[in-house]
Coordinates of C-alpha atoms and ligand atoms in Angstrom, one line a residue:
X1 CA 179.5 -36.3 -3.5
X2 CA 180.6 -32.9 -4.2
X3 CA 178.5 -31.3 -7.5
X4 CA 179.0 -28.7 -9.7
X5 CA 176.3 -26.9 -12.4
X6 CA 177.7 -25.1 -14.5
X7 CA 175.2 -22.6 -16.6
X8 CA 176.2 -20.0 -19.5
X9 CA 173.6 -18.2 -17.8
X10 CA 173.2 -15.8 -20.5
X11 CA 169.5 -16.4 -21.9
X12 CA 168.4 -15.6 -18.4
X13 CA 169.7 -12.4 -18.3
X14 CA 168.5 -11.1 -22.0
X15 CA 165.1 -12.9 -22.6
X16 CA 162.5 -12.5 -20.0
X17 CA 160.6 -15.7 -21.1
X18 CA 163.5 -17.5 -20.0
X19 CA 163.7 -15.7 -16.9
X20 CA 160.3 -16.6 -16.5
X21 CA 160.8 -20.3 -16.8
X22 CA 163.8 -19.9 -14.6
X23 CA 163.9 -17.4 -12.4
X24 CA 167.3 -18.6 -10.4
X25 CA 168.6 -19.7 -13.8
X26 CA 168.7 -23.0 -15.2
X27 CA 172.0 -23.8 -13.0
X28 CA 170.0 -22.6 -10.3
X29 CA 167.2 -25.0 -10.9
X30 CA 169.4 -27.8 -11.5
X31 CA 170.7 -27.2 -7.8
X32 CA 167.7 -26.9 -6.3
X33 CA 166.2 -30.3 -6.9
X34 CA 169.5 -32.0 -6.7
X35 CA 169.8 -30.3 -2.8
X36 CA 166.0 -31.7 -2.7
X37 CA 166.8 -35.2 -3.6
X38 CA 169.5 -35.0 -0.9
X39 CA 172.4 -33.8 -2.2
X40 CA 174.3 -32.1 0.3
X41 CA 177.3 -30.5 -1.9
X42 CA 176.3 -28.5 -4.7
X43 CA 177.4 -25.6 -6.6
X44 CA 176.9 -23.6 -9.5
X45 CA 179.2 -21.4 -11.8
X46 CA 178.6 -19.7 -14.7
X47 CA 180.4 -18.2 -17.9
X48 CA 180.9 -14.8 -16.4
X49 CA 182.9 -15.6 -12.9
X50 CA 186.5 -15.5 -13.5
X51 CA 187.7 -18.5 -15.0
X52 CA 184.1 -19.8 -16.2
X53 CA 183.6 -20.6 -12.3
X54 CA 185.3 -23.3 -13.2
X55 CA 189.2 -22.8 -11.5
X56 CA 191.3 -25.9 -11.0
X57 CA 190.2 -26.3 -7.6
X58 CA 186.7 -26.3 -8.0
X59 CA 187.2 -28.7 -10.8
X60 CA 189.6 -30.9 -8.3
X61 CA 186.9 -30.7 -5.5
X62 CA 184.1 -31.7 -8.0
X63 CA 182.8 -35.1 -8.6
X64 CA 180.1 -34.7 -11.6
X65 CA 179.8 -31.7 -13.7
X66 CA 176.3 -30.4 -14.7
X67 CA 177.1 -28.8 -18.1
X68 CA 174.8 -26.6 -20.0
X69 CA 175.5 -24.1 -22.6
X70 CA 174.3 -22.4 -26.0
X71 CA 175.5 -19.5 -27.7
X72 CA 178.4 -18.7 -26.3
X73 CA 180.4 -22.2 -26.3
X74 CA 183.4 -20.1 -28.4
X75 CA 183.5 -17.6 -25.3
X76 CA 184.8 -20.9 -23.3
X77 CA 188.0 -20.2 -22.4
X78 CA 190.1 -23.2 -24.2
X79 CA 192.3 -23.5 -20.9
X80 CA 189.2 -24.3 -18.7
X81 CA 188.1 -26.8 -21.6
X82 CA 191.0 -28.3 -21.1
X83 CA 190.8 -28.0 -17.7
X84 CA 187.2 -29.9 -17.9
X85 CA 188.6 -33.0 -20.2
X86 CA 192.0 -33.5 -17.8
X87 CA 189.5 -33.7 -15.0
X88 CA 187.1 -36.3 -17.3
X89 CA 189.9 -38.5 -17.9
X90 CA 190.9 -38.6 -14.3
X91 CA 187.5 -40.0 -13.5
X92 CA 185.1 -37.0 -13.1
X93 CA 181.5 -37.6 -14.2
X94 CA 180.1 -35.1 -16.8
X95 CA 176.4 -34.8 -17.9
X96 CA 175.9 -32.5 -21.1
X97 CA 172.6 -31.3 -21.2
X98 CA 171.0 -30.1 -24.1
X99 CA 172.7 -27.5 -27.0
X100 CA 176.3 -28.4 -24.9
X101 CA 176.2 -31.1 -27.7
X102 CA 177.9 -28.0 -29.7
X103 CA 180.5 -27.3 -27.3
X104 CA 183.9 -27.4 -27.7
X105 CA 184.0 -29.7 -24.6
X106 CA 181.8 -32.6 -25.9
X107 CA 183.4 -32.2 -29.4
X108 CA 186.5 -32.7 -28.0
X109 CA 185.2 -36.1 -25.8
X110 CA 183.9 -37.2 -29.0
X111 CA 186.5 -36.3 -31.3
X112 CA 184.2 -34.1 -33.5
X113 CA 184.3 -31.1 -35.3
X114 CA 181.0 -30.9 -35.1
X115 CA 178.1 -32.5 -33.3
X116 CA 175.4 -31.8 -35.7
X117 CA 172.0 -32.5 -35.7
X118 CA 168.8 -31.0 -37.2
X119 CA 166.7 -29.0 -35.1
X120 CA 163.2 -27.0 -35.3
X121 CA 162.0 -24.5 -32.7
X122 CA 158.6 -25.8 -33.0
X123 CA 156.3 -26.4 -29.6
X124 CA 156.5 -29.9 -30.6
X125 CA 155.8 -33.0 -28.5
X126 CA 158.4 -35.5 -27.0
X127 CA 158.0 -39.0 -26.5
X128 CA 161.4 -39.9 -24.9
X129 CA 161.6 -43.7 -25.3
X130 CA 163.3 -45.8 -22.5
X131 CA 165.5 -48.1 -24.6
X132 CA 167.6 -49.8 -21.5
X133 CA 165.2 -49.9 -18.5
X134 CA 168.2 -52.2 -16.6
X135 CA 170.7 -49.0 -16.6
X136 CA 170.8 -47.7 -13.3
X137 CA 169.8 -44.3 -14.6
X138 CA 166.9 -45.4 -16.1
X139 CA 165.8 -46.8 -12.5
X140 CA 162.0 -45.4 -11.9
X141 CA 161.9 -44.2 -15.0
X142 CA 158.6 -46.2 -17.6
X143 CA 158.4 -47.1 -20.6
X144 CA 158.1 -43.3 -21.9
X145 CA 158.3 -40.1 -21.1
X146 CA 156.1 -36.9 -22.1
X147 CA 157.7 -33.7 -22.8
X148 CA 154.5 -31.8 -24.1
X149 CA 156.4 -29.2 -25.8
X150 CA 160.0 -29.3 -26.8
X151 CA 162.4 -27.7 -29.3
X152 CA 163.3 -30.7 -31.7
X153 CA 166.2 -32.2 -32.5
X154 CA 166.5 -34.8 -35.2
X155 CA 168.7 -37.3 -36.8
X156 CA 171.4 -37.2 -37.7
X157 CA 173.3 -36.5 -34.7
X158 CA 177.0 -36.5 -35.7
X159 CA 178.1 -37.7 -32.2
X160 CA 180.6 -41.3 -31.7
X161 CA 178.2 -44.0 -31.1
X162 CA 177.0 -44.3 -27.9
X163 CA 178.6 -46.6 -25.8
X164 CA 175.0 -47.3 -23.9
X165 CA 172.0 -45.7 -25.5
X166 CA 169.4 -45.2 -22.8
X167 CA 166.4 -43.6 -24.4
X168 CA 165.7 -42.4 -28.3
X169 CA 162.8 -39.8 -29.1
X170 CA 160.1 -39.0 -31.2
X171 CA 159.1 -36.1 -32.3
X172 CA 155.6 -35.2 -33.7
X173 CA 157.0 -33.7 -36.8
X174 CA 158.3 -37.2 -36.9
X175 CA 161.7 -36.8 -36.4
X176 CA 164.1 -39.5 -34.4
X177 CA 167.1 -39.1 -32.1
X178 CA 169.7 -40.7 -29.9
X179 CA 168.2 -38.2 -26.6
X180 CA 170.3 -40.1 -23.5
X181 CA 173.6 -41.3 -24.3
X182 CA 176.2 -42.6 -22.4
X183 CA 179.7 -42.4 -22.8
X184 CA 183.2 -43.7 -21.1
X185 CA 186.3 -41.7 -21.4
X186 CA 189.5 -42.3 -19.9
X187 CA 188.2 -43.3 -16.1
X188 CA 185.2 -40.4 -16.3
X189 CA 181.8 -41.4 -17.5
X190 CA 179.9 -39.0 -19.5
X191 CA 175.9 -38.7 -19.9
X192 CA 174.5 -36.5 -22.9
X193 CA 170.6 -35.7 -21.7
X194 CA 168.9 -34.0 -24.9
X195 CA 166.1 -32.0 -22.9
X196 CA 166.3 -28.7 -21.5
X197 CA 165.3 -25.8 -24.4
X198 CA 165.8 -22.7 -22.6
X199 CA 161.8 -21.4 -22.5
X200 CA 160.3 -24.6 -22.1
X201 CA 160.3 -25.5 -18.2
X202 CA 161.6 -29.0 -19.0
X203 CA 164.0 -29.1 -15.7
X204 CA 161.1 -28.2 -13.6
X205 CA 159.4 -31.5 -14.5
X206 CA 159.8 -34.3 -11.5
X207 CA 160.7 -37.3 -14.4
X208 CA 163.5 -35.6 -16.0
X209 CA 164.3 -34.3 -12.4
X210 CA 164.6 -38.2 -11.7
X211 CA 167.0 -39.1 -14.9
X212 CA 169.5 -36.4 -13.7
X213 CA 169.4 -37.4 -10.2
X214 CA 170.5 -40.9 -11.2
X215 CA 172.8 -39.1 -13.9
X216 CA 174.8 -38.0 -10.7
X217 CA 174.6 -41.1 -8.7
X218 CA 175.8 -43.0 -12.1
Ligands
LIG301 ZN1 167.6 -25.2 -27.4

């Protein structure tokens, strides 16, 4: 299985809490503990390589797509989006993670303008509640998982229904949301994973690590 994980990679370079958290970057990370769960094909691009990283023949010799992004999703070059969605409807798996919900990319899967939600930088607590312990990429995973601080994201989210809703979290200001969603589009499968805040080290931790590992398998 050939991966790819792509990172803005911006934050990284500005903010040196972020750095902190993840000194390779978050696409970095992400690579790292795919490779350590076996993975023998992965790369990483990011937003400032020519062409996002992201060329036609990467995106022809990639089966799943790590996606992560933030402030700059209207620097994405509308070519390489449309690159990305081709590729999605031809049967490449995509997992958004995090603030990609905003992208022009997962707008476009969902036929959105916008993928609203509310959201609170906070340090609050996560409770991610497994809602389909039978999906494959819930396999391992318990009843719950802890994220002890988290930015929050709340209801409503302004995506398309889910077509398999895996796990919904709480938050301690008491806010709900739809936090692992699947999706089918065209012959690609797509997974939105609502963890990853930039200065929290949320990828670092071995559960989530688990969810994305089956992510890619899935
Ligand atoms: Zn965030």
């Amino acid at each position: 299985m050939n991966i790819t994980v792509w990172n803005e990679y911006l934050h990284e370079k500005t903010d040196e809490k972020v750095a902190r958290v993840y000194p390779k970057g978050i696409h970095g990370c992400i690579r790292d503990f795919l490779e350590e769960a076996g993975f023998e094909h992965v790369r990483t691009a990011t937003l400032e390589e020519p062409e996002h990283g992201l060329t036609q023949e990467v995106l022809d010799n990639t089966d799943v797509l790590f996606y992560w992004g933030h402030i700059a999703h209207d620097k994405v070059d509308d070519v390489v989006v449309n690159r990305i969605f081709e590729r999605v409807m031809d049967g490449m798996g995509l997992i958004v993670l995090h603030s990609g919900h905003e992208s022009k990319l997962f707008k476009k899967l969902m036929g959105t303008k916008s993928n609203e939600l509310r959201w609170r930088e906070n340090d609050e607590m996560e409770i991610m509640w497994n809602v389909y312990p039978g999906h494959p990429i819930m396999k391992g995973v318990g009843a719950n998982v802890v994220i002890p601080h988290e930015e929050t994201y709340g209801e409503y989210f302004n995506v398309a229904p889910p077509d398999e809703l895996l796990m919904i979290s709480w938050y301690e200001g008491g806010e709900v949301f739809r936090s692992a969603c699947c999706y089918n589009r065209g012959r690609g499968r797509i997974f939105y994973f609502k963890p990853g805040h930039e200065t929290y080290p949320i990828y670092h931790m071995p559960e989530i690590q688990k969810i994305l590992v089956n992510a890619a398998n899935w």
